[in-house]
């Protein structure tokens, strides 16, 4: 049987050849004891049964990150978890790295055929489809803030009897996210902001595709080269930047990149809730070369900018980096664009009647610019919560995540 997900992705495995409950690949025979152990029920056992985590391959184009790394997957296996890893053609970690850690590999995108009691863990949203989701899923789903299509997304879990544990809403006792990519999102966003600023000084066409980097040192070197080069060739001054959400993880990452790229502190304006409390639009944004939005949007707020405030001949602003990327959120505080950009087309122009050219970057998976480092940091932060999965019915983080899922399902 070929799942509709795999048809969409062009993966045509003949699962009918393998008459087993978990027909992911010919290697399934190796996993039969593992599967039997994970689905059996021992009435006399006091401790929860071992949890089986199925790490799915990411299907979003140019998504190179991973919810589990070879390091954290092995830590879970050493702690008694059954960890199964899908092969991946785009993950930054090679399949061989997981194999060397002693972890079994199965075919890419085979998670729909996994036994129902296995937890499917990934990062980004699943491909658009309509088949019901029968598993418990741990991922970012982007459907709790009334984003476009949220009902269709959430209905798939409800219709299949599955469950969504949305990573964005896994919180500690102080209401802080237990794991987030925020720092690297801001870091990567600021890097693209500087690259775009430098590019615009010598070009009228949009910034070309941006490729991922092995490490932050290589990224910083390229950004510094671009900025220093264009300053030397054109005589331009180093850009000014305004970062909103500067006290959070994301804002801290943006400021760190700007500093490491050689932007002096006096050129970096750092705003947070105190500075934005009066409500926008803010002329200070229009007066900066680069605006980096790093807020966490949880309710309707006045817009930071509008096309009216941007349509002025004395505007300096030429680059908007919307790290928050609330593109389809009805309360998006940057209502001057309507599309999410991608690494192959990182910016979109804002059509204005006057002033310099203005572009927006709204890539919603910016940390994938530094996939290895961001994945290692994220996965290590998620580890304490993952270790509580055997008792997820009682563990506060997972119990609250399930209650939040039930709440939003009740809104369907």
PDB file of N, CA and C in Angstrom, residues 196-197 200 206-207 315 317-321 347-350 356-361:
ATOM      1  N   UNK A 196      21.267  41.059   2.488  1.00  0.00           N
ATOM      2  CA  UNK A 196      20.328  41.742   1.609  1.00  0.00           C
ATOM      3  C   UNK A 196      20.629  43.235   1.537  1.00  0.00           C
ATOM      4  N   UNK A 197      20.964  43.824   2.677  1.00  0.00           N
ATOM      5  CA  UNK A 197      21.327  45.251   2.695  1.00  0.00           C
ATOM      6  C   UNK A 197      22.517  45.504   1.772  1.00  0.00           C
ATOM      7  N   UNK A 200      21.558  45.055  -2.000  1.00  0.00           N
ATOM      8  CA  UNK A 200      20.740  46.119  -2.574  1.00  0.00           C
ATOM      9  C   UNK A 200      21.562  47.337  -2.994  1.00  0.00           C
ATOM     10  N   UNK A 206      16.291  40.954  -6.828  1.00  0.00           N
ATOM     11  CA  UNK A 206      16.227  40.420  -5.456  1.00  0.00           C
ATOM     12  C   UNK A 206      17.471  39.622  -5.078  1.00  0.00           C
ATOM     13  N   UNK A 207      17.688  39.514  -3.787  1.00  0.00           N
ATOM     14  CA  UNK A 207      18.784  38.708  -3.244  1.00  0.00           C
ATOM     15  C   UNK A 207      18.664  37.279  -3.758  1.00  0.00           C
ATOM     16  N   UNK A 315      12.465  57.818   3.784  1.00  0.00           N
ATOM     17  CA  UNK A 315      12.629  56.518   4.441  1.00  0.00           C
ATOM     18  C   UNK A 315      14.031  55.962   4.191  1.00  0.00           C
ATOM     19  N   UNK A 317      14.712  52.791   5.649  1.00  0.00           N
ATOM     20  CA  UNK A 317      14.494  51.345   5.737  1.00  0.00           C
ATOM     21  C   UNK A 317      14.499  50.688   4.363  1.00  0.00           C
ATOM     22  N   UNK A 318      15.359  49.661   4.207  1.00  0.00           N
ATOM     23  CA  UNK A 318      15.412  48.922   2.943  1.00  0.00           C
ATOM     24  C   UNK A 318      15.254  47.423   3.137  1.00  0.00           C
ATOM     25  N   UNK A 319      15.357  46.963   4.400  1.00  0.00           N
ATOM     26  CA  UNK A 319      15.274  45.523   4.667  1.00  0.00           C
ATOM     27  C   UNK A 319      14.412  45.278   5.902  1.00  0.00           C
ATOM     28  N   UNK A 320      13.427  44.416   5.773  1.00  0.00           N
ATOM     29  CA  UNK A 320      12.643  43.930   6.920  1.00  0.00           C
ATOM     30  C   UNK A 320      12.899  42.438   7.050  1.00  0.00           C
ATOM     31  N   UNK A 321      13.350  42.025   8.203  1.00  0.00           N
ATOM     32  CA  UNK A 321      13.523  40.607   8.500  1.00  0.00           C
ATOM     33  C   UNK A 321      12.464  40.220   9.513  1.00  0.00           C
ATOM     34  N   UNK A 347      13.752  36.806  -0.338  1.00  0.00           N
ATOM     35  CA  UNK A 347      13.066  38.073  -0.090  1.00  0.00           C
ATOM     36  C   UNK A 347      11.953  38.292  -1.099  1.00  0.00           C
ATOM     37  N   UNK A 348      11.037  39.163  -0.708  1.00  0.00           N
ATOM     38  CA  UNK A 348       9.958  39.586  -1.592  1.00  0.00           C
ATOM     39  C   UNK A 348       9.883  41.107  -1.521  1.00  0.00           C
ATOM     40  N   UNK A 349       9.690  41.796  -2.648  1.00  0.00           N
ATOM     41  CA  UNK A 349       9.649  43.267  -2.609  1.00  0.00           C
ATOM     42  C   UNK A 349       8.347  43.789  -2.021  1.00  0.00           C
ATOM     43  N   UNK A 350       8.440  44.942  -1.394  1.00  0.00           N
ATOM     44  CA  UNK A 350       7.256  45.663  -0.934  1.00  0.00           C
ATOM     45  C   UNK A 350       7.004  46.775  -1.940  1.00  0.00           C
ATOM     46  N   UNK A 356      13.483  54.351  -1.229  1.00  0.00           N
ATOM     47  CA  UNK A 356      14.347  53.289  -1.763  1.00  0.00           C
ATOM     48  C   UNK A 356      13.615  51.951  -1.834  1.00  0.00           C
ATOM     49  N   UNK A 357      14.190  51.005  -2.577  1.00  0.00           N
ATOM     50  CA  UNK A 357      13.577  49.673  -2.646  1.00  0.00           C
ATOM     51  C   UNK A 357      13.535  49.063  -1.250  1.00  0.00           C
ATOM     52  N   UNK A 358      12.506  48.284  -1.011  1.00  0.00           N
ATOM     53  CA  UNK A 358      12.306  47.659   0.297  1.00  0.00           C
ATOM     54  C   UNK A 358      11.931  46.202   0.086  1.00  0.00           C
ATOM     55  N   UNK A 359      12.586  45.318   0.822  1.00  0.00           N
ATOM     56  CA  UNK A 359      12.293  43.888   0.712  1.00  0.00           C
ATOM     57  C   UNK A 359      12.024  43.303   2.087  1.00  0.00           C
ATOM     58  N   UNK A 360      11.284  42.197   2.076  1.00  0.00           N
ATOM     59  CA  UNK A 360      10.961  41.481   3.312  1.00  0.00           C
ATOM     60  C   UNK A 360      11.484  40.050   3.200  1.00  0.00           C
ATOM     61  N   UNK A 361      12.115  39.577   4.255  1.00  0.00           N
ATOM     62  CA  UNK A 361      12.473  38.168   4.394  1.00  0.00           C
ATOM     63  C   UNK A 361      11.563  37.575   5.460  1.00  0.00           C
TER      64      UNK A 361
END
